[in-house]
mmCIF file of C-alpha atoms in Angstrom:
data_model
loop_
_atom_site.group_PDB
_atom_site.id
_atom_site.type_symbol
_atom_site.label_atom_id
_atom_site.label_comp_id
_atom_site.label_asym_id
_atom_site.label_seq_id
_atom_site.Cartn_x
_atom_site.Cartn_y
_atom_site.Cartn_z
ATOM 1 C CA MET A 1 129.825 64.136 161.552
ATOM 2 C CA PRO A 2 130.331 61.572 158.783
ATOM 3 C CA LYS A 3 131.573 58.178 159.856
ATOM 4 C CA PRO A 4 135.262 57.465 159.091
ATOM 5 C CA TYR A 5 135.983 55.341 156.057
ATOM 6 C CA LEU A 6 136.734 51.756 157.112
ATOM 7 C CA GLY A 7 136.971 50.015 153.728
ATOM 8 C CA PRO A 8 139.979 48.945 151.648
ATOM 9 C CA PRO A 9 142.758 51.476 150.938
ATOM 10 C CA PRO A 10 141.439 54.253 148.701
ATOM 11 C CA ILE A 11 142.114 54.764 145.015
ATOM 12 C CA LEU A 12 143.840 58.068 144.315
ATOM 13 C CA LEU A 13 143.204 59.812 140.988
ATOM 14 C CA GLY A 14 145.230 62.764 139.764
ATOM 15 C CA TYR A 15 142.753 64.766 137.697
ATOM 16 C CA ASP A 16 143.207 67.825 135.469
ATOM 17 C CA ALA A 17 140.309 67.427 132.988
ATOM 18 C CA SER A 18 142.604 66.550 130.067
ATOM 19 C CA ASP A 19 141.433 63.858 127.627
ATOM 20 C CA ASP A 20 143.671 61.231 129.228
ATOM 21 C CA ALA A 21 142.573 62.323 132.715
ATOM 22 C CA VAL A 22 138.945 61.770 131.730
ATOM 23 C CA GLN A 23 139.810 58.237 130.612
ATOM 24 C CA ALA A 24 141.715 57.730 133.877
ATOM 25 C CA LEU A 25 138.667 58.956 135.816
ATOM 26 C CA GLU A 26 136.401 56.438 134.091
ATOM 27 C CA TYR A 27 138.877 53.612 134.748
ATOM 28 C CA ALA A 28 139.339 54.526 138.415
ATOM 29 C CA ALA A 29 135.596 54.942 138.936
ATOM 30 C CA ARG A 30 134.845 51.503 137.515
ATOM 31 C CA VAL A 31 137.457 49.948 139.783
ATOM 32 C CA ALA A 32 136.128 51.822 142.809
ATOM 33 C CA ALA A 33 132.531 50.838 142.005
ATOM 34 C CA ALA A 34 133.436 47.164 141.526
ATOM 35 C CA THR A 35 135.413 46.966 144.770
ATOM 36 C CA LYS A 36 133.348 49.449 146.841
ATOM 37 C CA THR A 37 136.496 51.443 147.461
ATOM 38 C CA LEU A 38 136.870 55.093 148.406
ATOM 39 C CA LEU A 39 137.801 57.226 145.376
ATOM 40 C CA GLN A 40 139.913 60.299 146.068
ATOM 41 C CA LEU A 41 139.940 62.884 143.266
ATOM 42 C CA VAL A 42 142.830 65.327 143.496
ATOM 43 C CA PHE A 43 143.547 68.374 141.364
ATOM 44 C CA VAL A 44 147.074 69.700 141.864
ATOM 45 C CA ALA A 45 147.530 73.407 141.137
ATOM 46 C CA ASP A 46 151.191 73.459 140.164
ATOM 47 C CA ASP A 47 152.909 76.017 142.379
ATOM 48 C CA THR A 48 155.697 76.453 139.826
ATOM 49 C CA VAL A 49 153.072 78.295 137.740
ATOM 50 C CA VAL A 50 150.791 79.820 140.373
ATOM 51 C CA ASN A 51 153.534 81.190 142.625
ATOM 52 C CA THR A 52 155.988 82.556 140.054
ATOM 53 C CA ALA A 53 155.980 85.370 137.542
ATOM 54 C CA TRP A 54 153.240 83.514 135.715
ATOM 55 C CA GLY A 55 151.058 84.343 138.681
ATOM 56 C CA VAL A 56 150.446 87.683 137.007
ATOM 57 C CA VAL A 57 148.381 85.742 134.473
ATOM 58 C CA PHE A 58 147.175 82.826 136.606
ATOM 59 C CA ASP A 59 145.569 84.062 139.813
ATOM 60 C CA ALA A 60 145.899 81.420 142.547
ATOM 61 C CA ALA A 61 142.362 81.883 143.890
ATOM 62 C CA ALA A 62 140.891 81.673 140.381
ATOM 63 C CA VAL A 63 142.872 78.525 139.592
ATOM 64 C CA GLN A 64 141.674 76.798 142.766
ATOM 65 C CA SER A 65 138.068 77.882 142.180
ATOM 66 C CA ARG A 66 138.172 76.466 138.675
ATOM 67 C CA ALA A 67 139.772 73.280 140.003
ATOM 68 C CA ARG A 68 136.971 72.794 142.525
ATOM 69 C CA ARG A 69 134.372 73.107 139.756
ATOM 70 C CA LEU A 70 136.216 70.538 137.652
ATOM 71 C CA LEU A 71 136.318 68.133 140.603
ATOM 72 C CA ILE A 72 132.583 68.544 141.202
ATOM 73 C CA GLU A 73 132.006 67.573 137.572
ATOM 74 C CA ALA A 74 134.429 64.636 137.908
ATOM 75 C CA ALA A 75 132.664 63.430 141.052
ATOM 76 C CA ALA A 76 129.360 63.471 139.170
ATOM 77 C CA VAL A 77 130.902 61.301 136.442
ATOM 78 C CA ALA A 78 132.252 58.861 139.017
ATOM 79 C CA HIS A 79 128.846 58.639 140.671
ATOM 80 C CA SER A 80 127.182 57.974 137.307
ATOM 81 C CA LEU A 81 129.593 55.043 136.860
ATOM 82 C CA GLY A 82 128.463 53.433 140.114
ATOM 83 C CA VAL A 83 130.579 54.984 142.878
ATOM 84 C CA ALA A 84 128.444 55.928 145.884
ATOM 85 C CA LYS A 85 128.613 59.626 146.732
ATOM 86 C CA LYS A 86 129.780 58.790 150.259
ATOM 87 C CA ARG A 87 132.805 57.041 148.708
ATOM 88 C CA ILE A 88 133.961 60.047 146.685
ATOM 89 C CA GLN A 89 136.308 62.657 148.113
ATOM 90 C CA THR A 90 137.738 65.693 146.312
ATOM 91 C CA LYS A 91 140.773 67.789 147.109
ATOM 92 C CA VAL A 92 142.531 70.762 145.536
ATOM 93 C CA ALA A 93 146.199 70.892 146.478
ATOM 94 C CA VAL A 94 148.933 73.382 145.644
ATOM 95 C CA GLY A 95 152.368 71.977 144.908
ATOM 96 C CA THR A 96 154.069 69.871 142.286
ATOM 97 C CA PRO A 97 151.927 67.008 140.951
ATOM 98 C CA ILE A 98 154.670 64.479 141.672
ATOM 99 C CA GLY A 99 155.226 65.707 145.217
ATOM 100 C CA VAL A 100 151.554 65.934 146.159
ATOM 101 C CA LEU A 101 150.464 62.622 144.642
ATOM 102 C CA THR A 102 153.491 60.815 146.046
ATOM 103 C CA GLN A 103 152.733 62.049 149.555
ATOM 104 C CA LEU A 104 149.042 61.147 149.288
ATOM 105 C CA SER A 105 149.852 57.687 147.872
ATOM 106 C CA GLN A 106 151.258 56.370 151.141
ATOM 107 C CA ASN A 107 147.936 54.922 152.293
ATOM 108 C CA CYS A 108 146.377 54.112 148.920
ATOM 109 C CA SER A 109 145.793 50.886 147.006
ATOM 110 C CA MET A 110 146.715 52.498 143.681
ATOM 111 C CA VAL A 111 147.331 55.847 142.016
ATOM 112 C CA VAL A 112 145.621 56.418 138.668
ATOM 113 C CA VAL A 113 146.761 59.102 136.200
ATOM 114 C CA GLY A 114 146.451 59.923 132.513
ATOM 115 C CA ARG A 115 149.435 59.410 130.269
ATOM 116 C CA ARG A 116 149.389 62.849 128.590
ATOM 117 C CA ALA A 117 151.446 61.660 125.612
ATOM 118 C CA ASN A 118 149.224 59.911 123.160
ATOM 119 C CA SER A 119 149.314 61.456 119.724
ATOM 120 C CA GLY A 120 151.570 63.012 117.132
ATOM 121 C CA VAL A 121 155.091 63.881 118.199
ATOM 122 C CA SER A 122 154.141 63.677 121.909
ATOM 123 C CA ARG A 123 153.504 59.945 121.517
ATOM 124 C CA GLN A 124 157.284 59.526 121.289
ATOM 125 C CA PHE A 125 157.585 60.331 124.987
ATOM 126 C CA SER A 126 155.562 59.617 128.101
ATOM 127 C CA GLY A 127 154.703 62.657 130.221
ATOM 128 C CA SER A 128 157.349 63.792 132.710
ATOM 129 C CA THR A 129 154.861 63.716 135.583
ATOM 130 C CA THR A 130 153.922 60.125 134.777
ATOM 131 C CA VAL A 131 157.551 59.017 134.635
ATOM 132 C CA GLY A 132 158.316 60.825 137.890
ATOM 133 C CA LEU A 133 155.363 59.233 139.659
ATOM 134 C CA ALA A 134 156.390 55.798 138.409
ATOM 135 C CA GLY A 135 159.543 56.042 140.468
ATOM 136 C CA SER A 136 158.183 57.787 143.549
ATOM 137 C CA VAL A 137 154.664 56.626 144.496
ATOM 138 C CA HIS A 138 154.244 54.204 147.402
ATOM 139 C CA CYS A 139 151.701 51.901 145.731
ATOM 140 C CA PRO A 140 150.995 50.540 142.231
ATOM 141 C CA LEU A 141 150.649 53.226 139.571
ATOM 142 C CA VAL A 142 147.996 52.851 136.859
ATOM 143 C CA VAL A 143 148.570 54.897 133.711
ATOM 144 C CA VAL A 144 145.603 55.325 131.357
ATOM 145 C CA SER A 145 145.367 56.979 127.958
ATOM 146 C CA ASP A 146 142.621 57.511 125.401
ATOM 147 C CA THR A 147 143.929 54.748 123.154
ATOM 148 C CA ALA A 148 141.546 51.885 122.430
ATOM 149 C CA THR A 149 141.329 49.214 125.119
ATOM 150 C CA GLN A 150 139.593 45.899 125.692
ATOM 151 C CA PRO A 151 138.010 46.393 129.144
ATOM 152 C CA THR A 152 136.680 42.824 129.249
ATOM 153 C CA GLY A 153 139.808 41.171 127.884
ATOM 154 C CA PRO A 154 142.347 39.095 129.806
ATOM 155 C CA ILE A 155 144.816 40.495 132.321
ATOM 156 C CA GLY A 156 148.278 40.761 130.794
ATOM 157 C CA VAL A 157 151.442 40.402 132.863
ATOM 158 C CA ALA A 158 155.014 40.958 131.689
ATOM 159 C CA LEU A 159 157.411 38.448 133.248
ATOM 160 C CA ASP A 160 161.140 38.400 132.626
ATOM 161 C CA ALA A 161 162.926 35.045 132.609
ATOM 162 C CA GLY A 162 165.368 36.454 135.152
ATOM 163 C CA GLY A 163 162.617 36.899 137.725
ATOM 164 C CA SER A 164 161.605 40.522 137.204
ATOM 165 C CA GLY A 165 157.830 40.582 137.065
ATOM 166 C CA VAL A 166 157.095 38.098 139.850
ATOM 167 C CA ALA A 167 155.765 40.944 142.016
ATOM 168 C CA ALA A 168 153.549 42.033 139.116
ATOM 169 C CA LEU A 169 152.110 38.545 138.679
ATOM 170 C CA ASP A 170 151.568 38.195 142.437
ATOM 171 C CA TRP A 171 149.701 41.503 142.476
ATOM 172 C CA ALA A 172 147.534 40.581 139.495
ATOM 173 C CA LEU A 173 146.556 37.210 140.978
ATOM 174 C CA SER A 174 145.757 38.685 144.402
ATOM 175 C CA ASN A 175 143.754 41.676 143.147
ATOM 176 C CA PRO A 176 140.032 41.098 143.892
ATOM 177 C CA LEU A 177 139.102 43.182 140.861
ATOM 178 C CA PHE A 178 140.664 40.543 138.603
ATOM 179 C CA ALA A 179 139.187 37.520 140.385
ATOM 180 C CA GLY A 180 138.107 34.897 137.881
ATOM 181 C CA ARG A 181 139.536 36.827 134.926
ATOM 182 C CA PRO A 182 141.854 34.984 132.511
ATOM 183 C CA VAL A 183 145.520 35.878 132.911
ATOM 184 C CA ARG A 184 148.081 35.912 130.112
ATOM 185 C CA VAL A 185 151.784 36.026 130.919
ATOM 186 C CA MET A 186 154.220 37.294 128.308
ATOM 187 C CA THR A 187 157.980 36.770 128.436
ATOM 188 C CA VAL A 188 160.185 38.246 125.743
ATOM 189 C CA CYS A 189 163.385 36.436 124.862
ATOM 190 C CA ARG A 190 165.950 39.009 123.841
ATOM 191 C CA ALA A 191 168.204 38.284 120.898
ATOM 192 C CA PRO A 192 171.487 36.639 122.033
ATOM 193 C CA GLN A 193 174.412 39.012 121.636
ATOM 194 C CA SER A 194 177.849 38.071 120.388
ATOM 195 C CA ARG A 195 180.632 40.232 121.776
ATOM 196 C CA ILE A 196 182.266 40.415 118.348
ATOM 197 C CA PHE A 197 179.544 39.869 115.774
ATOM 198 C CA ARG A 198 176.480 41.342 117.452
ATOM 199 C CA SER A 199 174.203 40.847 114.478
ATOM 200 C CA ALA A 200 175.275 37.289 113.686
ATOM 201 C CA VAL A 201 172.819 35.124 115.624
ATOM 202 C CA SER A 202 172.206 31.622 114.364
ATOM 203 C CA GLN A 203 168.844 29.882 114.418
ATOM 204 C CA GLN A 204 170.383 27.344 116.767
ATOM 205 C CA GLN A 205 171.195 30.119 119.243
ATOM 206 C CA ILE A 206 167.676 31.486 118.955
ATOM 207 C CA ASP A 207 166.107 28.063 119.533
ATOM 208 C CA ALA A 208 168.324 27.432 122.561
ATOM 209 C CA ALA A 209 167.482 30.836 124.050
ATOM 210 C CA LEU A 210 163.764 30.269 123.522
ATOM 211 C CA GLU A 211 163.931 26.835 125.150
ATOM 212 C CA GLN A 212 165.701 28.236 128.207
ATOM 213 C CA THR A 213 163.212 31.098 128.449
ATOM 214 C CA VAL A 214 160.191 28.780 128.253
ATOM 215 C CA THR A 215 161.618 26.646 131.077
ATOM 216 C CA ALA A 216 162.443 29.660 133.264
ATOM 217 C CA GLN A 217 159.009 31.168 132.645
ATOM 218 C CA ALA A 218 157.203 27.925 133.569
ATOM 219 C CA ASP A 219 159.160 27.712 136.841
ATOM 220 C CA LEU A 220 158.319 31.294 137.800
ATOM 221 C CA VAL A 221 154.639 31.027 136.875
ATOM 222 C CA GLY A 222 154.325 27.768 138.802
ATOM 223 C CA GLU A 223 155.998 29.307 141.846
ATOM 224 C CA VAL A 224 153.602 32.269 141.927
ATOM 225 C CA ALA A 225 150.489 30.259 141.036
ATOM 226 C CA ALA A 226 151.166 27.958 143.990
ATOM 227 C CA ARG A 227 150.585 30.938 146.288
ATOM 228 C CA HIS A 228 147.165 31.508 144.687
ATOM 229 C CA PRO A 229 145.478 28.086 144.470
ATOM 230 C CA ALA A 230 142.105 29.513 143.398
ATOM 231 C CA THR A 231 143.599 31.095 140.287
ATOM 232 C CA PRO A 232 142.264 29.819 136.953
ATOM 233 C CA ALA A 233 144.687 28.416 134.409
ATOM 234 C CA ILE A 234 147.334 30.935 133.342
ATOM 235 C CA GLU A 235 148.139 31.207 129.647
ATOM 236 C CA ALA A 236 151.877 31.688 129.141
ATOM 237 C CA GLU A 237 153.625 32.827 125.982
ATOM 238 C CA VAL A 238 157.235 33.474 124.970
ATOM 239 C CA ARG A 239 158.163 35.769 122.097
ATOM 240 C CA TYR A 240 161.522 36.535 120.568
ATOM 241 C CA GLY A 241 162.642 40.076 119.817
ATOM 242 C CA SER A 242 162.592 43.561 121.326
ATOM 243 C CA PRO A 243 160.779 43.670 124.706
ATOM 244 C CA ILE A 244 159.242 47.067 123.984
ATOM 245 C CA ASP A 245 158.012 46.094 120.518
ATOM 246 C CA GLU A 246 156.647 42.715 121.583
ATOM 247 C CA LEU A 247 154.973 43.983 124.769
ATOM 248 C CA ALA A 248 153.422 46.901 122.886
ATOM 249 C CA ALA A 249 151.870 44.425 120.446
ATOM 250 C CA PHE A 250 150.800 42.204 123.352
ATOM 251 C CA SER A 251 149.119 45.170 125.060
ATOM 252 C CA GLU A 252 146.665 45.443 122.161
ATOM 253 C CA GLN A 253 145.263 42.023 123.120
ATOM 254 C CA VAL A 254 144.689 42.525 126.867
ATOM 255 C CA SER A 255 142.571 44.799 129.063
ATOM 256 C CA VAL A 256 145.465 45.909 131.245
ATOM 257 C CA LEU A 257 149.214 45.260 131.268
ATOM 258 C CA VAL A 258 150.876 44.722 134.641
ATOM 259 C CA LEU A 259 154.644 44.917 134.882
ATOM 260 C CA GLU A 260 157.247 45.351 137.552
ATOM 261 C CA ALA A 261 159.050 48.647 138.011
ATOM 262 C CA ALA A 262 162.553 48.224 139.347
ATOM 263 C CA VAL A 263 163.304 51.715 140.673
ATOM 264 C CA ARG A 264 166.946 52.686 140.431
ATOM 265 C CA PHE A 265 168.196 55.178 142.978
ATOM 266 C CA PRO A 266 169.107 58.005 143.166
ATOM 267 C CA THR A 267 167.553 58.904 139.787
ATOM 268 C CA TYR A 268 164.261 57.052 140.429
ATOM 269 C CA SER A 269 164.490 55.604 136.928
ATOM 270 C CA VAL A 270 162.073 52.740 136.211
ATOM 271 C CA GLY A 271 163.955 51.247 133.267
ATOM 272 C CA SER A 272 163.582 51.468 129.505
ATOM 273 C CA VAL A 273 160.950 48.739 129.133
ATOM 274 C CA ALA A 274 158.601 50.230 131.740
ATOM 275 C CA ARG A 275 159.064 53.690 130.269
ATOM 276 C CA GLY A 276 158.465 52.317 126.786
ATOM 277 C CA MET A 277 155.168 50.796 127.895
ATOM 278 C CA LEU A 278 154.105 54.084 129.472
ATOM 279 C CA THR A 279 154.449 55.573 125.998
ATOM 280 C CA TYR A 280 153.390 52.849 123.582
ATOM 281 C CA ALA A 281 151.019 50.453 125.363
ATOM 282 C CA GLY A 282 147.559 50.108 123.855
ATOM 283 C CA CYS A 283 145.876 49.541 127.223
ATOM 284 C CA PRO A 284 146.164 50.831 130.794
ATOM 285 C CA VAL A 285 149.546 50.025 132.334
ATOM 286 C CA VAL A 286 150.047 49.056 135.977
ATOM 287 C CA LEU A 287 153.529 49.494 137.437
ATOM 288 C CA VAL A 288 154.144 47.409 140.553
ATOM 289 C CA LYS A 289 157.307 47.905 142.565
ATOM 290 C CA ARG A 290 159.282 45.036 144.008
#
């Protein structure tokens, strides 16, 4: 019998052979190879298709057989990227992708999926499965697409002046994969709003808001950095404008963007900024819950 896995919590990859899933596979495999972590490849045969009237077209046994072949091919790719064969597991599950991956995420270090909304009209929305997982998984969620990335670039972290994002920065600084990598923190100062004249914002108001944001950001970064004394210098930046627009532009300059997902019950919503980054970011996005 094979010996039980005793390494760090495994990386879970939801795989369906789509273009974004292939990119997610390559990302997850590189992480697993660098950290010598178990990589679990899971294909979810959606039971809403297999076990309904559509089952007349999609035979359950045929779907699972095809899924197993796809996972064998995916495992070969992961091995070619440096993951030892003994650290690769494959599984075909029947159920909803959100339900299956959420259940399996309980003992994982991260869940990696493809975005499935990356071109044309679909780019206006992130995939429903991705959004659902963002609110339900029990560990950080990494969302990868086939957009261009800078794999060797700095680690980007979104930090709100109000404190949202501290968990994301903590996670980034404690992640062994990022050890020694430069970290850039971005805080977006939203335009001050007048209750009466919402568009009338003076330069004086803008300057005051920026000054307050810079101070708040420095306090938060210093607080987190103190918990990670071996961390190299952190580059901090404050921009003024729309958080989604500014963070999307920022994501083009970093290898990965880490931000905090504040899940709102009972809808499991992760907020407009997080959802916007799932759609528009130019690099892999990591959602870390508080």
